[in-house]
XYZ file of C-alpha atoms in Angstrom:
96
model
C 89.925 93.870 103.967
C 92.847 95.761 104.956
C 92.256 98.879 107.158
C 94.312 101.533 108.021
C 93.480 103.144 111.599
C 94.839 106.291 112.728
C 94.354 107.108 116.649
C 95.469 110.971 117.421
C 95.819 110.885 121.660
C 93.924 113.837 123.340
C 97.251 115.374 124.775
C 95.777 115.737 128.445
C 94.193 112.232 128.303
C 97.522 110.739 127.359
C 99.802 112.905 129.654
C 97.349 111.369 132.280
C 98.231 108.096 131.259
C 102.140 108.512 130.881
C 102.178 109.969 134.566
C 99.873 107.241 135.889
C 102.039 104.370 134.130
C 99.155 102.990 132.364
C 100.130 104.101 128.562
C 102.508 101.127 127.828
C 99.708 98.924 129.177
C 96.779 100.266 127.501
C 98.999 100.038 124.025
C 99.777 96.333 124.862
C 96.363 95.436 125.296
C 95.007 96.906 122.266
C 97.819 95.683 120.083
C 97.543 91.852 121.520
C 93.675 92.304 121.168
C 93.658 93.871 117.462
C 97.148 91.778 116.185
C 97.718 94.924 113.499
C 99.928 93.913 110.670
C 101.855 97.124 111.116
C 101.823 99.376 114.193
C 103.760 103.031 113.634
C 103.630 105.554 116.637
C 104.818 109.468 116.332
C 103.955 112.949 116.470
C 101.628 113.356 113.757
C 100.286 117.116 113.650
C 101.981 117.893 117.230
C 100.212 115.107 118.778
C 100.762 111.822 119.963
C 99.417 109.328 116.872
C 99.375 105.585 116.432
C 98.901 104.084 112.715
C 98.067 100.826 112.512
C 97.287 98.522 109.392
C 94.969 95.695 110.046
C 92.431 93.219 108.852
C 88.968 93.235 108.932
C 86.005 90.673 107.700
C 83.099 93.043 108.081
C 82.021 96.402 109.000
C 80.435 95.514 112.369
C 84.122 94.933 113.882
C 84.472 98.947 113.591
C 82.945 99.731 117.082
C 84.791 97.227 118.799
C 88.364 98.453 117.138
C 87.427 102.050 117.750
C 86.093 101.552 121.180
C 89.311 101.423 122.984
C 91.028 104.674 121.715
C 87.924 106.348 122.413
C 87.083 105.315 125.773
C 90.816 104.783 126.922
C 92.509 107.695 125.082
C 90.040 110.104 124.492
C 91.350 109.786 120.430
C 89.719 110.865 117.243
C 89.674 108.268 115.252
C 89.954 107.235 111.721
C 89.524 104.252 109.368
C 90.345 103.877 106.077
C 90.783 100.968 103.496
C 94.142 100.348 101.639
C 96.032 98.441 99.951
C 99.887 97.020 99.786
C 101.242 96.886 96.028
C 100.167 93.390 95.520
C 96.517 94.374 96.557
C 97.087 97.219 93.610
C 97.867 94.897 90.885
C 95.192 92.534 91.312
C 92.681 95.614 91.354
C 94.563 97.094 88.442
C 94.644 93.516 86.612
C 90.877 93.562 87.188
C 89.635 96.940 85.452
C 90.526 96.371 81.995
């Protein structure tokens, strides 16, 4: 299933980061570890937000995908499922 994950940065956790160096390395590691179909990264509300779009088999791989931005970044996280326009045909095609 495709899953959207939105990761708002605690400001002083990520200021902490972006002084120390470490920001550009923690994102690395979770994008090589999660390989996200999309990745988008902005001011979303005033703070520091990363959207990404990825894939996953079963609800037990939501710890481990949270994890990171939680531990790491201090982020509130959310996960959503969605789909791209071909995803919305075939459930369209399928309802009547």
């Amino acid at each position: 299933m495709r899953v959207m994950l939105k990761a708002t940065l605690d400001t002083e956790k990520a200021n902490e980061l972006l002084r120390s160096g470490k920001m550009a390395e923690q994102v690395k590691e979770i994008l090589d570890r999660l390989r996200p179909e999309a990745a988008y990264f902005g001011p979303i509300g005033g703070r520091r937000t990363m959207v990404l779009v990825l894939h996953m088999q079963d609800s037990s791989e939501i710890p481990p995908v949270g994890e990171p931005f939680f531990t790491q970044m201090n982020a509130e996280v959310e996960m959503c499922p969605v789909m791209n326009a071909e995803d919305l045909q075939k459930g369209l095609s399928a309802t009547g």
